[in-house]
Coordinates of C-alpha atoms in Angstrom, one line a residue:
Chain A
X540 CA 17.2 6.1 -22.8
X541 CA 21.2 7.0 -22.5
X542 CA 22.1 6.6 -19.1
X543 CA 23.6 9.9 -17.8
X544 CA 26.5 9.7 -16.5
X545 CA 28.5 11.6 -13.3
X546 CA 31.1 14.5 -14.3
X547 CA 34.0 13.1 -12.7
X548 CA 37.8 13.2 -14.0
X549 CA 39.2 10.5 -15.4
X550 CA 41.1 9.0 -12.8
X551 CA 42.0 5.8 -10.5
X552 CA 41.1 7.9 -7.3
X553 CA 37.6 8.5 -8.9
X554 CA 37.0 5.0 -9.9
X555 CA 37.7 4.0 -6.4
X556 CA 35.5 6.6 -5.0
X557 CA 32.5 5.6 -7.3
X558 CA 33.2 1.7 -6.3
X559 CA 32.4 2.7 -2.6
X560 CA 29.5 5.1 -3.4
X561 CA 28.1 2.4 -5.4
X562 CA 28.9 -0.6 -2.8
X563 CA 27.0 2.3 -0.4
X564 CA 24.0 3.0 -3.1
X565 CA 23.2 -1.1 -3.2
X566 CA 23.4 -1.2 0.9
X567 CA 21.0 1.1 1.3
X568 CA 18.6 0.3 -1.8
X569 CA 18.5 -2.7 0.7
X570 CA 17.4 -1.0 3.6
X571 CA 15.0 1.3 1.8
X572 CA 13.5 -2.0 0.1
X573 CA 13.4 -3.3 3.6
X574 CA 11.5 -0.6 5.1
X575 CA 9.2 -0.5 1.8
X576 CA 8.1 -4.4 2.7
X577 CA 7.6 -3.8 6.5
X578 CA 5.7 -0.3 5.8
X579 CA 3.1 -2.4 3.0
X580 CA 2.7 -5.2 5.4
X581 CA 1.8 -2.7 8.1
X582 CA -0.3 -1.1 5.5
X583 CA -2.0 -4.2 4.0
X584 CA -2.7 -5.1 7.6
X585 CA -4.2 -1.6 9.0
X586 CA -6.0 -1.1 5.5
X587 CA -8.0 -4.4 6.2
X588 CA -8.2 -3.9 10.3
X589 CA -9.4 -0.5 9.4
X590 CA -12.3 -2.0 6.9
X591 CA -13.2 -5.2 10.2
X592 CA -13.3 -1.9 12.8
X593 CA -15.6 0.0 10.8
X594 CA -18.2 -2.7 9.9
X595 CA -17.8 -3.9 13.6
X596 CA -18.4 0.1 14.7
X597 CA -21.7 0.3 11.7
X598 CA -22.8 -2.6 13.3
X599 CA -22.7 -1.6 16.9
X600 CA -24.2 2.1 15.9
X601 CA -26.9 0.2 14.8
X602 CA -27.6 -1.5 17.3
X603 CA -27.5 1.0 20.2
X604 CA -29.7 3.3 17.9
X605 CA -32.0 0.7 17.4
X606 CA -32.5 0.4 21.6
X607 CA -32.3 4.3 21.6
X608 CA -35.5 4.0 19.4
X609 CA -36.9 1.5 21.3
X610 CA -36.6 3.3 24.9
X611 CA -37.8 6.7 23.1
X612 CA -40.5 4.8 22.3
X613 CA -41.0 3.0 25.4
X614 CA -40.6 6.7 27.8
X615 CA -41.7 9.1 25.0
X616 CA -38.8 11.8 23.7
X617 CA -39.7 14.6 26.3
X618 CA -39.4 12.1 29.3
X619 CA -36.3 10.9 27.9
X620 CA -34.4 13.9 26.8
X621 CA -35.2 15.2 30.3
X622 CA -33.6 12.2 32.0
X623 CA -30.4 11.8 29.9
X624 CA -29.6 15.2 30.4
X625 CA -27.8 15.0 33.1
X626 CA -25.7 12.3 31.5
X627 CA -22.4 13.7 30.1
X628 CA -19.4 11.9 31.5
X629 CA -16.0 12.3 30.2
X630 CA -14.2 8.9 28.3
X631 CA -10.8 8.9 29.6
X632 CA -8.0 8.0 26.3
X633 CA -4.8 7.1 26.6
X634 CA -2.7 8.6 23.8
X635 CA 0.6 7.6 22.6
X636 CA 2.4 6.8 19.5
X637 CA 4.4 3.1 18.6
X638 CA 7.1 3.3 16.0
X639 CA 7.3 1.4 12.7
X640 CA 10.7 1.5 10.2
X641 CA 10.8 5.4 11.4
X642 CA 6.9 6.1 10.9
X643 CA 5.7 7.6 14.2
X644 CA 2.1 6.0 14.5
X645 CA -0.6 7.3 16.9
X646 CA -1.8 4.5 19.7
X647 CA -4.8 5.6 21.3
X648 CA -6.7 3.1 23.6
X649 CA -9.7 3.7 25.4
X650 CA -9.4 3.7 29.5
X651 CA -13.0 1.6 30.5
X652 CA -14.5 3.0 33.3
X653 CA -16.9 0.8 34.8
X654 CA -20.1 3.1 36.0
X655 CA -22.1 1.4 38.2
X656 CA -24.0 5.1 38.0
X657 CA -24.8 6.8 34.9
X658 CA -26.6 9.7 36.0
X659 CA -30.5 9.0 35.1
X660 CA -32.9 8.3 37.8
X661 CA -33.8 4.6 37.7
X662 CA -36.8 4.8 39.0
X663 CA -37.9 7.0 36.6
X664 CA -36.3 5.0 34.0
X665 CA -36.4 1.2 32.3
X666 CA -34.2 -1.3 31.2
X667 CA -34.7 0.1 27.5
X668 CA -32.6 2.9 28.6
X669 CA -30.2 0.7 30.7
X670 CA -29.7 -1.3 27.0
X671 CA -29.4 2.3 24.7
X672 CA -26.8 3.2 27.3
X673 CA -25.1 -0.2 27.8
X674 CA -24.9 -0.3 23.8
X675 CA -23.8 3.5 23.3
X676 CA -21.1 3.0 25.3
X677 CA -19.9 -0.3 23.6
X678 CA -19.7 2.5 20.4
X679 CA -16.7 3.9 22.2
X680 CA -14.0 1.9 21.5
X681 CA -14.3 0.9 17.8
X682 CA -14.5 4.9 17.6
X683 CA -10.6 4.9 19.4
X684 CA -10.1 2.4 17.3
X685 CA -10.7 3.7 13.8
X686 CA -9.2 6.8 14.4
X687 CA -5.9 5.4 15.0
X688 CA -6.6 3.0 12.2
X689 CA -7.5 5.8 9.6
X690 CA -4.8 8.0 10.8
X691 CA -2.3 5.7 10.7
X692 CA -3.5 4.3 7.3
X693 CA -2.9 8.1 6.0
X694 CA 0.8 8.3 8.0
X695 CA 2.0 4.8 6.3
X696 CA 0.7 5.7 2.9
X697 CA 2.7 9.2 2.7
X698 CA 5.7 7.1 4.0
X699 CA 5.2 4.3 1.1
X700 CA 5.0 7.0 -1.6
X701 CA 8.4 8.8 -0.3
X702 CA 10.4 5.5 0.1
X703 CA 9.2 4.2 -3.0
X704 CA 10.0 7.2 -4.4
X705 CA 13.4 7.3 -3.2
X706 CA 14.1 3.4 -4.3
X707 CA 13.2 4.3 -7.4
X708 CA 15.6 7.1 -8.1
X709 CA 18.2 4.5 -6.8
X710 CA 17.2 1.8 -8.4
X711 CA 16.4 4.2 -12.2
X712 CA 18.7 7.0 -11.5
X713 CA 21.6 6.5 -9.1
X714 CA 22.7 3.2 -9.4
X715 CA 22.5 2.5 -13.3
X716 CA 24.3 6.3 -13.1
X717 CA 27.4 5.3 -11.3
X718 CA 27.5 2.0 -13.0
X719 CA 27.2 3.6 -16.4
X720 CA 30.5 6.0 -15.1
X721 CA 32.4 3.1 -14.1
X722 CA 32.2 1.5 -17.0
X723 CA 33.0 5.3 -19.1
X724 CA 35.9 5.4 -16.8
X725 CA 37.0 1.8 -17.4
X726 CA 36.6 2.5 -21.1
X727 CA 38.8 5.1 -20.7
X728 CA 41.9 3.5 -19.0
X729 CA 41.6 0.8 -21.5
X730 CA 41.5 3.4 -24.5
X731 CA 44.6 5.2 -22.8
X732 CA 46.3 1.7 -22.4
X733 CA 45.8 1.1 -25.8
X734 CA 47.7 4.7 -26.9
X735 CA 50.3 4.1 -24.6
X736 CA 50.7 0.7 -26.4
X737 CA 50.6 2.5 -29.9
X738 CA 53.0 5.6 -28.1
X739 CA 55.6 2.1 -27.3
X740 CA 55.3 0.7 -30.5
X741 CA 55.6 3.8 -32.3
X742 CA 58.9 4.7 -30.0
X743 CA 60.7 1.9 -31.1
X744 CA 60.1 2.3 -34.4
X745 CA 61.3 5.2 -34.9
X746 CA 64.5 4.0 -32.3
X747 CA 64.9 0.9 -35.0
X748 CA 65.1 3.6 -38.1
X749 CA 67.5 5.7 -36.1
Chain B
X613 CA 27.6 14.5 -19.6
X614 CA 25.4 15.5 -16.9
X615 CA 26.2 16.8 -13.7
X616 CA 24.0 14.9 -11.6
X617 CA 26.2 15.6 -7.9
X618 CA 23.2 17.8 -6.1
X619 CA 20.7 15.2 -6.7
X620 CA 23.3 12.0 -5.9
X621 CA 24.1 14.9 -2.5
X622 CA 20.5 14.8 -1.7
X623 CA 20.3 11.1 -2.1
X624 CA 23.4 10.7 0.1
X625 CA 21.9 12.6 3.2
X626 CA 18.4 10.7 3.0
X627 CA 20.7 7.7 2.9
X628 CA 22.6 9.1 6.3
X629 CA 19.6 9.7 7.9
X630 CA 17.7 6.6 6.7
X631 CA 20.4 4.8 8.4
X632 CA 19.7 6.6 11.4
X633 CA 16.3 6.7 12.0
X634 CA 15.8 2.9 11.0
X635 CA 16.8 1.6 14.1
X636 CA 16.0 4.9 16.8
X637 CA 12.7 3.1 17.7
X638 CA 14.4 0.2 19.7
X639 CA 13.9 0.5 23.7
X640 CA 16.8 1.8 25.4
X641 CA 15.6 -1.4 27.7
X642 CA 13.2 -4.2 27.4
X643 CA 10.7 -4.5 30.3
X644 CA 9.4 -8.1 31.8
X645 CA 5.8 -8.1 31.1
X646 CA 5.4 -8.2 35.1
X647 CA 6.4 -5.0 35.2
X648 CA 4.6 -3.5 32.5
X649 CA 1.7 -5.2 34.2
X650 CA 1.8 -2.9 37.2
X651 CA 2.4 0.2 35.4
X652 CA 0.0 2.8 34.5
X653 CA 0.6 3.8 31.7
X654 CA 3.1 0.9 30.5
X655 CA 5.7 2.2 28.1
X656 CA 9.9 1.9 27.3
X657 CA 11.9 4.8 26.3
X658 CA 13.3 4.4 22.8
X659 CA 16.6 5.1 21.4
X660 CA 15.7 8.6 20.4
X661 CA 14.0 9.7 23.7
X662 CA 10.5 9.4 22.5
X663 CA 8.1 6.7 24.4
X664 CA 6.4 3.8 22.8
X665 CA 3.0 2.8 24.6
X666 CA 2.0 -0.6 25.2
X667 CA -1.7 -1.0 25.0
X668 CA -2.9 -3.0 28.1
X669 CA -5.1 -5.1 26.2
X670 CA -2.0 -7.0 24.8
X671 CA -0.2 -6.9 27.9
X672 CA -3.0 -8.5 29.3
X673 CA -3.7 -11.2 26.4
X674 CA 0.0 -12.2 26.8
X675 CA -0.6 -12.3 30.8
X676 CA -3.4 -15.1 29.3
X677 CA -1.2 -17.3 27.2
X678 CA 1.7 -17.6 30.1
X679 CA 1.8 -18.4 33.2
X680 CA 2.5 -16.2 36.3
X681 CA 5.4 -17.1 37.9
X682 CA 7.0 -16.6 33.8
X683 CA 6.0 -13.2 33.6
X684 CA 9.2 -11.9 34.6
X685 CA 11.2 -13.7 32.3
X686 CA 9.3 -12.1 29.0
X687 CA 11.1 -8.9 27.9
X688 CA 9.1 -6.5 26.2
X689 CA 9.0 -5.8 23.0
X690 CA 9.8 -8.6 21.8
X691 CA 11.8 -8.2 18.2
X692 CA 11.5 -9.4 15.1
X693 CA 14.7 -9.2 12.8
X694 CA 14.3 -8.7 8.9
X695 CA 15.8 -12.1 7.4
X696 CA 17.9 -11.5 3.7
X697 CA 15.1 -12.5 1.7
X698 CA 11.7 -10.6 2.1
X699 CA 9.9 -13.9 2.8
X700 CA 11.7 -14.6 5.9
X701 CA 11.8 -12.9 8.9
X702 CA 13.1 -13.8 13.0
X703 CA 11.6 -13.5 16.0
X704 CA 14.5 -12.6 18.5
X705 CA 14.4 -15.6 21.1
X706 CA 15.9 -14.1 24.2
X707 CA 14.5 -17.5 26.3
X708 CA 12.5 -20.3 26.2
X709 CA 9.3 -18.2 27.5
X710 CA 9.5 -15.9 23.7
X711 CA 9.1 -19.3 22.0
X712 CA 6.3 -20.3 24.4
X713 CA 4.1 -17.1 23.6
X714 CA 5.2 -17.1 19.8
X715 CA 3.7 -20.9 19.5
X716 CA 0.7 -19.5 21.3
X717 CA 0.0 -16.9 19.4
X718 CA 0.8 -18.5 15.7
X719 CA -1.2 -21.6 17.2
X720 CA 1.7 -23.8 15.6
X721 CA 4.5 -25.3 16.5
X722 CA 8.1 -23.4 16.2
X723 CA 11.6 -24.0 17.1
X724 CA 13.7 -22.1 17.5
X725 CA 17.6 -22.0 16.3
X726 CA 20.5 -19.8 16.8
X727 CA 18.4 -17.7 19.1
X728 CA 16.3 -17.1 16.5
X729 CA 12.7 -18.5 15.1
X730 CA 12.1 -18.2 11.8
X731 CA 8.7 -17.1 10.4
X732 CA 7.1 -16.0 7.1
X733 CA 5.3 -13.7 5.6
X734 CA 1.8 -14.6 6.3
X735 CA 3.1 -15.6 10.0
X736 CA 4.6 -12.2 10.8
X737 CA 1.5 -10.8 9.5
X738 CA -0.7 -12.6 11.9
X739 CA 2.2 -12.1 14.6
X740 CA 2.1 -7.9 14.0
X741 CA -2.1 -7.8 14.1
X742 CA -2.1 -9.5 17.6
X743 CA 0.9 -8.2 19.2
X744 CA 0.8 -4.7 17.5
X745 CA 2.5 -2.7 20.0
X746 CA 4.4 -5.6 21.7
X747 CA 6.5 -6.3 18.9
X748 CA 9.5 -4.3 16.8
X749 CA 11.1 -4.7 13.8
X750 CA 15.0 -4.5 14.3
X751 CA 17.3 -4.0 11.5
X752 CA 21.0 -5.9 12.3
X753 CA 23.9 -4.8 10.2
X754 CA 24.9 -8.0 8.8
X755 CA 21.3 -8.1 7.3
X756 CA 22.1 -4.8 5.3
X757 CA 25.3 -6.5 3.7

């Protein structure tokens, strides 16, 4: 494909102005390629946390709805359902964000709370419970956890795709544009040195027939 | 020819503002891990005015790998400079305590040189998933020329 090339005049001025854009154009296809490495590594490495988090979180949910089985079992779903309603308690998250090559990622972590009380009557109650509870609660922070994962997995990708995006219009567009104009514009003072040459030449011809 | 100057325009300002936004996240200030220890809510204010968190569960694992009395002298977050080649990349060694926990953590030994210990790609990768908030990438001018 013909590379296109800038409308510019002629010119030393312009050629100079092109040298620096294009000096410029290769810094900061450095930068963006930079940012493109750190942002896949981040990626790479939250992709595969993400996938650890959410086995470790399948795993746990399994678990705690295994005792929850259990104990309805144990108490019967009436008795239960009447003890655990009274139960609710707020998780307390700490939100804030951590900033990687100008992606603003979400941080979320989990404040534990160590309840020596969770609100069921333990006389009432058996250690089946105690373990559906003690279980449910380990669910938490894998949950904290994969949402800042996934979210941050979505954030980093829509950053990849516009810095690859921009590398590749310098890299295919920009770069190979201004390179293609200097050399037009080098073609051109040589072509003009060449006439002038002729111009000379011609000059003192027409000087020796006089 | 093609006039191409809005696009190469448009390309021009993401490039002025890629140039500003790469380094905005640094602290304004690095904190010892002492005192990010007693916080609350442990966080720096970066160069743009927003706050980066530190999650206390890597505060406290690096309380685990060092001793007390050398809490103070680790500076949060520690930073990690971009090398020329995309293999290579340095761990900013402000004192012998950054070389201490970076040994720890990569379970190897390191050395460091010039202020700076050099590590590789599958070693920053390790480095970033245990110290996830604790660390930042810095980009240095000479590395952009």
């Amino acid at each position: 494909m013909p590379q296109q090339l800038i409308k510019v005049r002629p010119t030393k001025t312009e050629l100079m102005k092109l040298k620096r854009r294009l000096s410029l154009a290769k810094r900061v296809q450095k930068i963006v390629r930079d940012r493109l490495f750190i942002l896949m590594i981040e990626f790479v490495e939250t992709a595969r946390e993400s996938v650890e988090t959410r086995r470790r979180l399948l795993g746990d949910f399994s678990e705690a709805y295994k005792a929850l089985s259990i104990a309805a079992g144990y108490h019967g779903y009436i008795a239960l359902e009447k003890e655990l309603v009274a139960t609710e308690a707020d998780s307390k998250i700490t939100t804030g964000s951590r900033n990687i090559a100008g992606v603003r990622l979400p941080s979320f972590e989990l404040m534990r709370a160590e309840r020596a009380i969770r609100g069921y009557s333990f006389v009432d109650t058996s250690s089946c419970v105690d373990q559906a509870a003690q279980l449910a609660e380990r669910c938490l922070e894998p949950i904290a956890e994969l949402a800042e994962l996934q979210r941050s997995l979505e954030l980093l990708g829509m950053e990849i795709e516009r810095t690859k995006r921009i590398s590749n219009a310098l890299e295919y567009v920009m770069i190979p544009a201004l390179q293609a104009t200097m050399k037009y514009l080098y073609m051109k003072f040589e072509e003009r040195d060449r006439e002038e040459k002729t111009r000379l030449k011609r000059v003192k011809v027409l000087l020796h027939q006089e | 020819m093609h006039n191409i100057l809005p696009y190469n325009r448009m390309l021009q300002e993401y490039l002025r503002d890629e140039l500003r936004v790469l380094n905005a996240h640094l602290p304004r200030h690095q904190k010892s891990l002492a005192e990010l220890l007693l916080e609350k809510y442990p966080y720096v204010v970066c160069h743009n005015g927003s706050t980066h968190l530190f999650k206390r569960k890597e505060l406290e694992y690096l309380a685990s790998l060092i001793r007390a009395d050398k809490r103070e002298a680790l500076l949060l977050p520690v930073l990690i400079e971009l090398g020329q080649n995309e293999g290579e990349s340095a761990v900013i060694c402000s004192g012998e305590i950054v070389e201490e926990v970076i040994s720890k953590v990569l379970d190897m030994q390191i050395r460091c040189r010039q202020k700076r210990i050099t590590i590789y790609k599958p070693q920053l990768a390790l480095l970033r998933k245990k110290l996830k908030t604790t660390t930042q990438y810095v980009f240095f001018p000479r590395t952009l020329e």
